[in-house]
PDB file of C-alpha atoms in Angstrom:
ATOM      1  CA  MET M   1      14.107 -19.922  -2.839  1.00 45.00           C
ATOM      2  CA  ALA M   2      15.691 -18.676   0.386  1.00 45.00           C
ATOM      3  CA  ASP M   3      13.886 -19.278   3.666  1.00 50.00           C
ATOM      4  CA  PRO M   4      13.190 -15.894   5.342  1.00 50.00           C
ATOM      5  CA  MET M   5      12.951 -17.472   8.793  1.00 47.00           C
ATOM      6  CA  GLY M   6      16.228 -19.305   8.294  1.00 48.00           C
ATOM      7  CA  MET M   7      17.938 -16.131   7.121  1.00 52.00           C
ATOM      8  CA  ALA M   8      16.573 -14.234  10.134  1.00 52.00           C
ATOM      9  CA  ARG M   9      17.873 -16.908  12.532  1.00 56.00           C
ATOM     10  CA  SER M  10      21.240 -16.862  10.781  1.00 60.00           C
ATOM     11  CA  ARG M  11      21.514 -13.086  11.161  1.00 62.00           C
ATOM     12  CA  THR M  12      20.506 -13.368  14.821  1.00 60.00           C
ATOM     13  CA  SER M  13      23.167 -16.011  15.462  1.00 64.00           C
ATOM     14  CA  PHE M  14      25.755 -13.884  13.695  1.00 64.00           C
ATOM     15  CA  HIS M  15      25.038 -10.789  15.802  1.00 58.00           C
ATOM     16  CA  VAL M  16      24.930 -12.815  19.038  1.00 64.00           C
ATOM     17  CA  ALA M  17      28.196 -14.601  18.244  1.00 69.00           C
ATOM     18  CA  ARG M  18      29.960 -11.406  17.225  1.00 69.00           C
ATOM     19  CA  TRP M  19      28.990  -9.510  20.345  1.00 66.00           C
ATOM     20  CA  ALA M  20      29.609 -12.537  22.610  1.00 67.00           C
ATOM     21  CA  ILE M  21      33.096 -13.063  21.185  1.00 70.00           C
ATOM     22  CA  GLY M  22      33.809  -9.355  21.497  1.00 69.00           C
ATOM     23  CA  GLY M  23      32.686  -9.345  25.128  1.00 66.00           C
ATOM     24  CA  ALA M  24      34.730 -12.458  25.931  1.00 68.00           C
ATOM     25  CA  LEU M  25      37.863 -11.030  24.302  1.00 67.00           C
ATOM     26  CA  PHE M  26      37.428  -7.797  26.224  1.00 69.00           C
ATOM     27  CA  GLY M  27      37.040  -9.857  29.407  1.00 66.00           C
ATOM     28  CA  ILE M  28      40.253 -11.740  28.634  1.00 67.00           C
ATOM     29  CA  LEU M  29      42.095  -8.468  28.132  1.00 68.00           C
ATOM     30  CA  PHE M  30      40.631  -7.251  31.407  1.00 65.00           C
ATOM     31  CA  VAL M  31      41.910 -10.418  33.164  1.00 65.00           C
ATOM     32  CA  LEU M  32      45.354 -10.108  31.603  1.00 69.00           C
ATOM     33  CA  ALA M  33      45.586  -6.469  32.663  1.00 69.00           C
ATOM     34  CA  ALA M  34      44.513  -7.358  36.204  1.00 67.00           C
ATOM     35  CA  TRP M  35      47.037 -10.182  36.374  1.00 66.00           C
ATOM     36  CA  TRP M  36      49.783  -7.914  35.112  1.00 70.00           C
ATOM     37  CA  VAL M  37      48.978  -5.328  37.784  1.00 67.00           C
ATOM     38  CA  ALA M  38      48.784  -8.029  40.471  1.00 64.00           C
ATOM     39  CA  VAL M  39      52.092  -9.597  39.479  1.00 65.00           C
ATOM     40  CA  ALA M  40      53.762  -6.210  39.312  1.00 67.00           C
ATOM     41  CA  THR M  41      52.423  -5.384  42.765  1.00 68.00           C
ATOM     42  CA  ASN M  42      53.038  -8.694  44.563  1.00 64.00           C
ATOM     43  CA  GLY M  43      55.976 -10.023  42.556  1.00 64.00           C
ATOM     44  CA  THR M  44      54.616 -13.558  42.247  1.00 59.00           C
ATOM     45  CA  LEU M  45      53.301 -15.694  39.392  1.00 60.00           C
ATOM     46  CA  THR M  46      51.776 -18.483  41.501  1.00 62.00           C
ATOM     47  CA  PHE M  47      48.058 -18.822  40.888  1.00 60.00           C
ATOM     48  CA  ASP M  48      47.178 -19.798  44.446  1.00 64.00           C
ATOM     49  CA  GLU M  49      49.380 -17.181  46.056  1.00 62.00           C
ATOM     50  CA  LEU M  50      48.043 -14.457  43.794  1.00 63.00           C
ATOM     51  CA  HIS M  51      44.432 -15.317  44.576  1.00 60.00           C
ATOM     52  CA  ARG M  52      45.137 -15.572  48.319  1.00 64.00           C
ATOM     53  CA  ALA M  53      46.833 -12.190  48.222  1.00 62.00           C
ATOM     54  CA  MET M  54      44.095 -10.618  46.061  1.00 62.00           C
ATOM     55  CA  PRO M  55      40.737 -12.400  46.492  1.00 63.00           C
ATOM     56  CA  VAL M  56      39.229  -9.976  43.999  1.00 61.00           C
ATOM     57  CA  MET M  57      41.012 -11.967  41.286  1.00 63.00           C
ATOM     58  CA  PHE M  58      38.341 -14.667  41.626  1.00 60.00           C
ATOM     59  CA  ILE M  59      35.833 -12.090  40.412  1.00 64.00           C
ATOM     60  CA  VAL M  60      38.216 -10.840  37.734  1.00 63.00           C
ATOM     61  CA  ASP M  61      38.557 -14.384  36.392  1.00 61.00           C
ATOM     62  CA  LEU M  62      34.831 -14.390  35.674  1.00 62.00           C
ATOM     63  CA  ALA M  63      35.112 -11.299  33.459  1.00 62.00           C
ATOM     64  CA  PRO M  64      35.368 -13.193  30.122  1.00 65.00           C
ATOM     65  CA  SER M  65      32.284 -15.270  30.889  1.00 65.00           C
ATOM     66  CA  VAL M  66      30.271 -12.371  32.279  1.00 66.00           C
ATOM     67  CA  LEU M  67      31.243 -10.016  29.464  1.00 65.00           C
ATOM     68  CA  GLY M  68      30.664 -12.769  26.897  1.00 69.00           C
ATOM     69  CA  ILE M  69      27.125 -13.318  28.168  1.00 69.00           C
ATOM     70  CA  ALA M  70      26.576  -9.571  28.303  1.00 69.00           C
ATOM     71  CA  GLY M  71      27.885  -9.307  24.740  1.00 68.00           C
ATOM     72  CA  ALA M  72      25.478 -12.036  23.626  1.00 71.00           C
ATOM     73  CA  LEU M  73      22.570 -10.147  25.190  1.00 70.00           C
ATOM     74  CA  VAL M  74      23.742  -6.961  23.497  1.00 73.00           C
ATOM     75  CA  GLY M  75      23.885  -8.891  20.213  1.00 70.00           C
ATOM     76  CA  VAL M  76      20.290 -10.008  20.632  1.00 72.00           C
ATOM     77  CA  LEU M  77      19.177  -6.469  21.442  1.00 74.00           C
ATOM     78  CA  TYR M  78      21.210  -5.084  18.543  1.00 74.00           C
ATOM     79  CA  HIS M  79      19.644  -7.567  16.127  1.00 74.00           C
ATOM     80  CA  ARG M  80      16.138  -6.756  17.344  1.00 78.00           C
ATOM     81  CA  LEU M  81      16.817  -3.048  17.049  1.00 80.00           C
ATOM     82  CA  HIS M  82      18.277  -3.514  13.568  1.00 79.00           C
ATOM     83  CA  ARG M  83      15.267  -5.597  12.521  1.00 81.00           C
ATOM     84  CA  ALA M  84      12.858  -3.022  13.968  1.00 84.00           C
ATOM     85  CA  GLN M  85      14.650  -0.267  12.059  1.00 86.00           C
ATOM     86  CA  ALA M  86      14.467  -2.315   8.850  1.00 84.00           C
ATOM     87  CA  ARG M  87      10.744  -2.900   9.346  1.00 88.00           C
ATOM     88  CA  THR M  88      10.183   0.769  10.103  1.00 90.00           C
ATOM     89  CA  GLN M  89      12.076   1.783   6.981  1.00 89.00           C
ATOM     90  CA  ALA M  90      10.183  -0.740   4.844  1.00 89.00           C
ATOM     91  CA  LEU M  91       6.873   0.486   6.275  1.00 90.00           C
ATOM     92  CA  ALA M  92       7.856   4.108   5.646  1.00 91.00           C
ATOM     93  CA  GLU M  93       8.816   3.282   2.049  1.00 91.00           C
ATOM     94  CA  GLU M  94       5.532   1.423   1.551  1.00 91.00           C
ATOM     95  CA  ILE M  95       3.531   4.340   2.955  1.00 92.00           C
ATOM     96  CA  ALA M  96       5.499   6.798   0.819  1.00 91.00           C
ATOM     97  CA  ALA M  97       4.898   4.673  -2.284  1.00 91.00           C
ATOM     98  CA  THR M  98       1.180   4.463  -1.480  1.00 91.00           C
ATOM     99  CA  TRP M  99       0.930   8.198  -0.915  1.00 92.00           C
ATOM    100  CA  THR M 100       2.857   8.871  -4.113  1.00 91.00           C
ATOM    101  CA  ALA M 101       0.553   6.594  -6.107  1.00 91.00           C
ATOM    102  CA  ASP M 102      -2.528   8.195  -4.544  1.00 91.00           C
ATOM    103  CA  LEU M 103      -1.167  11.666  -5.264  1.00 91.00           C
ATOM    104  CA  GLN M 104      -0.383  10.785  -8.875  1.00 92.00           C
ATOM    105  CA  ARG M 105      -3.846   9.276  -9.315  1.00 91.00           C
ATOM    106  CA  ALA M 106      -5.456  12.358  -7.746  1.00 90.00           C
ATOM    107  CA  ASN M 107      -3.398  14.638  -9.996  1.00 90.00           C
ATOM    108  CA  GLY M 108      -4.459  12.618 -13.026  1.00 90.00           C
ATOM    109  CA  GLU M 109      -8.117  12.782 -12.028  1.00 87.00           C
ATOM    110  CA  LEU M 110      -7.814  16.514 -11.372  1.00 86.00           C
ATOM    111  CA  ALA M 111      -6.186  17.112 -14.756  1.00 88.00           C
ATOM    112  CA  GLN M 112      -8.914  15.053 -16.441  1.00 86.00           C
ATOM    113  CA  ALA M 113     -11.628  16.954 -14.578  1.00 78.00           C
ATOM    114  CA  MET M 114     -10.091  20.293 -15.529  1.00 83.00           C
ATOM    115  CA  ASP M 115      -9.880  19.210 -19.168  1.00 84.00           C
ATOM    116  CA  GLN M 116     -13.516  18.109 -19.146  1.00 78.00           C
ATOM    117  CA  GLN M 117     -14.515  21.350 -17.457  1.00 76.00           C
ATOM    118  CA  GLN M 118     -12.657  23.375 -20.082  1.00 81.00           C
ATOM    119  CA  ARG M 119     -14.347  21.467 -22.899  1.00 81.00           C
ATOM    120  CA  LEU M 120     -17.713  21.958 -21.204  1.00 74.00           C
ATOM    121  CA  TYR M 121     -17.117  25.692 -20.933  1.00 77.00           C
ATOM    122  CA  SER M 122     -16.183  25.865 -24.610  1.00 79.00           C
ATOM    123  CA  ALA M 123     -19.262  23.898 -25.651  1.00 76.00           C
ATOM    124  CA  VAL M 124     -21.563  25.924 -23.398  1.00 76.00           C
ATOM    125  CA  SER M 125     -20.139  29.204 -24.658  1.00 77.00           C
ATOM    126  CA  HIS M 126     -20.746  28.122 -28.233  1.00 75.00           C
ATOM    127  CA  GLU M 127     -24.260  26.841 -27.564  1.00 76.00           C
ATOM    128  CA  LEU M 128     -25.305  29.899 -25.548  1.00 78.00           C
ATOM    129  CA  ARG M 129     -24.064  32.213 -28.272  1.00 79.00           C
ATOM    130  CA  THR M 130     -26.562  30.834 -30.805  1.00 76.00           C
ATOM    131  CA  PRO M 131     -29.837  31.711 -29.001  1.00 78.00           C
ATOM    132  CA  LEU M 132     -28.404  35.013 -27.810  1.00 80.00           C
ATOM    133  CA  THR M 133     -27.479  35.878 -31.394  1.00 79.00           C
ATOM    134  CA  SER M 134     -30.990  34.966 -32.498  1.00 77.00           C
ATOM    135  CA  ILE M 135     -32.578  37.141 -29.802  1.00 78.00           C
ATOM    136  CA  LEU M 136     -30.377  40.095 -30.713  1.00 80.00           C
ATOM    137  CA  GLY M 137     -31.019  39.564 -34.438  1.00 79.00           C
ATOM    138  CA  TYR M 138     -34.801  39.516 -34.142  1.00 76.00           C
ATOM    139  CA  THR M 139     -34.699  42.471 -31.746  1.00 80.00           C
ATOM    140  CA  GLN M 140     -32.647  44.489 -34.217  1.00 77.00           C
ATOM    141  CA  LEU M 141     -35.064  43.616 -37.024  1.00 74.00           C
ATOM    142  CA  VAL M 142     -37.985  44.897 -34.983  1.00 74.00           C
ATOM    143  CA  GLU M 143     -36.140  48.088 -34.024  1.00 74.00           C
ATOM    144  CA  THR M 144     -34.494  48.994 -37.340  1.00 71.00           C
ATOM    145  CA  ILE M 145     -37.121  48.219 -39.961  1.00 69.00           C
ATOM    146  CA  ASP M 146     -40.826  48.757 -40.300  1.00 70.00           C
ATOM    147  CA  VAL M 147     -42.521  45.415 -40.112  1.00 66.00           C
ATOM    148  CA  ALA M 148     -46.118  44.433 -40.363  1.00 68.00           C
ATOM    149  CA  PRO M 149     -47.874  43.353 -37.194  1.00 72.00           C
ATOM    150  CA  VAL M 150     -47.925  39.791 -38.460  1.00 72.00           C
ATOM    151  CA  GLU M 151     -44.157  39.780 -39.007  1.00 73.00           C
ATOM    152  CA  ALA M 152     -43.598  41.533 -35.683  1.00 74.00           C
ATOM    153  CA  SER M 153     -45.661  38.870 -33.959  1.00 78.00           C
ATOM    154  CA  GLU M 154     -43.578  36.200 -35.703  1.00 78.00           C
ATOM    155  CA  TYR M 155     -40.345  37.881 -34.592  1.00 75.00           C
ATOM    156  CA  VAL M 156     -41.603  38.120 -31.020  1.00 81.00           C
ATOM    157  CA  HIS M 157     -42.483  34.438 -31.167  1.00 79.00           C
ATOM    158  CA  GLU M 158     -38.978  33.608 -32.396  1.00 78.00           C
ATOM    159  CA  ILE M 159     -37.508  35.726 -29.598  1.00 80.00           C
ATOM    160  CA  TYR M 160     -39.653  33.791 -27.148  1.00 81.00           C
ATOM    161  CA  GLN M 161     -38.507  30.500 -28.659  1.00 80.00           C
ATOM    162  CA  ALA M 162     -34.855  31.516 -28.443  1.00 80.00           C
ATOM    163  CA  SER M 163     -35.313  32.694 -24.858  1.00 83.00           C
ATOM    164  CA  SER M 164     -36.998  29.412 -23.946  1.00 82.00           C
ATOM    165  CA  PHE M 165     -34.189  27.479 -25.602  1.00 81.00           C
ATOM    166  CA  LEU M 166     -31.643  29.552 -23.703  1.00 82.00           C
ATOM    167  CA  LEU M 167     -33.449  28.921 -20.415  1.00 83.00           C
ATOM    168  CA  GLN M 168     -33.582  25.208 -21.193  1.00 82.00           C
ATOM    169  CA  MET M 169     -29.829  25.152 -21.811  1.00 80.00           C
ATOM    170  CA  VAL M 170     -29.174  26.934 -18.519  1.00 82.00           C
ATOM    171  CA  ASN M 171     -31.377  24.431 -16.690  1.00 81.00           C
ATOM    172  CA  GLU M 172     -29.600  21.526 -18.372  1.00 79.00           C
ATOM    173  CA  LEU M 173     -26.256  23.025 -17.403  1.00 78.00           C
ATOM    174  CA  LEU M 174     -27.414  23.208 -13.792  1.00 79.00           C
ATOM    175  CA  GLU M 175     -28.551  19.586 -14.020  1.00 78.00           C
ATOM    176  CA  VAL M 176     -25.127  18.573 -15.317  1.00 74.00           C
ATOM    177  CA  ALA M 177     -23.501  20.359 -12.388  1.00 73.00           C
ATOM    178  CA  LYS M 178     -25.886  18.543 -10.035  1.00 75.00           C
ATOM    179  CA  LEU M 179     -25.037  15.207 -11.622  1.00 73.00           C
ATOM    180  CA  SER M 180     -21.316  15.836 -11.184  1.00 68.00           C
ATOM    181  CA  ARG M 181     -21.855  16.513  -7.475  1.00 69.00           C
ATOM    182  CA  THR M 182     -24.103  13.524  -6.825  1.00 69.00           C
ATOM    183  CA  GLY M 183     -22.222  11.071  -9.040  1.00 64.00           C
ATOM    184  CA  LEU M 184     -25.286  10.148 -11.112  1.00 63.00           C
ATOM    185  CA  THR M 185     -24.976   9.111 -14.734  1.00 66.00           C
ATOM    186  CA  VAL M 186     -26.699  10.495 -17.825  1.00 63.00           C
ATOM    187  CA  ALA M 187     -29.044   8.210 -19.755  1.00 69.00           C
ATOM    188  CA  LEU M 188     -28.853   8.655 -23.539  1.00 69.00           C
ATOM    189  CA  GLU M 189     -32.065   8.723 -25.562  1.00 74.00           C
ATOM    190  CA  ASP M 190     -33.155   9.353 -29.145  1.00 77.00           C
ATOM    191  CA  ILE M 191     -33.965  12.852 -30.391  1.00 75.00           C
ATOM    192  CA  ASP M 192     -35.924  14.274 -33.322  1.00 74.00           C
ATOM    193  CA  CYS M 193     -33.251  15.531 -35.723  1.00 76.00           C
ATOM    194  CA  CYS M 194     -35.804  17.360 -37.861  1.00 77.00           C
ATOM    195  CA  ALA M 195     -37.020  19.323 -34.854  1.00 74.00           C
ATOM    196  CA  VAL M 196     -33.453  20.219 -33.954  1.00 70.00           C
ATOM    197  CA  VAL M 197     -32.738  21.436 -37.494  1.00 74.00           C
ATOM    198  CA  GLU M 198     -35.936  23.493 -37.568  1.00 75.00           C
ATOM    199  CA  ASN M 199     -35.086  24.993 -34.188  1.00 71.00           C
ATOM    200  CA  VAL M 200     -31.584  25.955 -35.288  1.00 68.00           C
ATOM    201  CA  THR M 201     -32.934  27.324 -38.573  1.00 73.00           C
ATOM    202  CA  GLY M 202     -35.350  29.544 -36.702  1.00 68.00           C
ATOM    203  CA  LEU M 203     -32.618  30.762 -34.392  1.00 64.00           C
ATOM    204  CA  LEU M 204     -30.302  31.645 -37.274  1.00 67.00           C
ATOM    205  CA  ARG M 205     -32.937  33.158 -39.560  1.00 68.00           C
ATOM    206  CA  PRO M 206     -32.182  36.806 -38.586  1.00 64.00           C
ATOM    207  CA  LEU M 207     -28.550  36.387 -39.574  1.00 62.00           C
ATOM    208  CA  ALA M 208     -29.579  34.729 -42.825  1.00 67.00           C
ATOM    209  CA  ASP M 209     -32.078  37.491 -43.611  1.00 66.00           C
ATOM    210  CA  ALA M 210     -29.475  40.146 -42.857  1.00 61.00           C
ATOM    211  CA  SER M 211     -27.110  38.457 -45.313  1.00 64.00           C
ATOM    212  CA  ASP M 212     -29.829  37.802 -47.936  1.00 67.00           C
ATOM    213  CA  LEU M 213     -29.537  34.055 -47.433  1.00 64.00           C
ATOM    214  CA  THR M 214     -32.361  31.570 -47.643  1.00 67.00           C
ATOM    215  CA  LEU M 215     -32.587  28.761 -45.114  1.00 60.00           C
TER     216      LEU M 215
END
């Protein structure tokens, strides 16, 4: 397995060496150009005579060293800048990946919530239709046919039962909405199936009577 620290030092040395060599070579070219101008001007190739005639050549001779050191410093700065850019890019990619994952998770949760909401609406619509149908059925029986007071009282009682059942369903629906806001969970418990069947039978009796069916 490669050593990250060793690789980083190797890259640093490479950038420093490249820029140092480049600076030194440029300094050598600068010295050669200065010597060529000096020789062309003074007509001499003697080192001592040329430096006595042009003392600035002492400074020019330092150009390779100075530019080499400057190149090395530039190499260090270049490597640090390159490393900072790489870290910034890696951080940006990590943040983008995190945001993308969060967005996908949020979209999935939203789609699931919308699906659950749609199923809840369908179930509620179906369940609310049953007591409403019962109320309308018993009301029509009272209005359209002559019934004895005892039967009328029974129909009114069934209407009351259906209305109470409808109110209970609305209250339960509000409780479900409250649970979804507060994050509470629903505790399951046993129910009396016979009571449920009798309740449904009473709610559907007007439709059965209208169709001459016996429940």
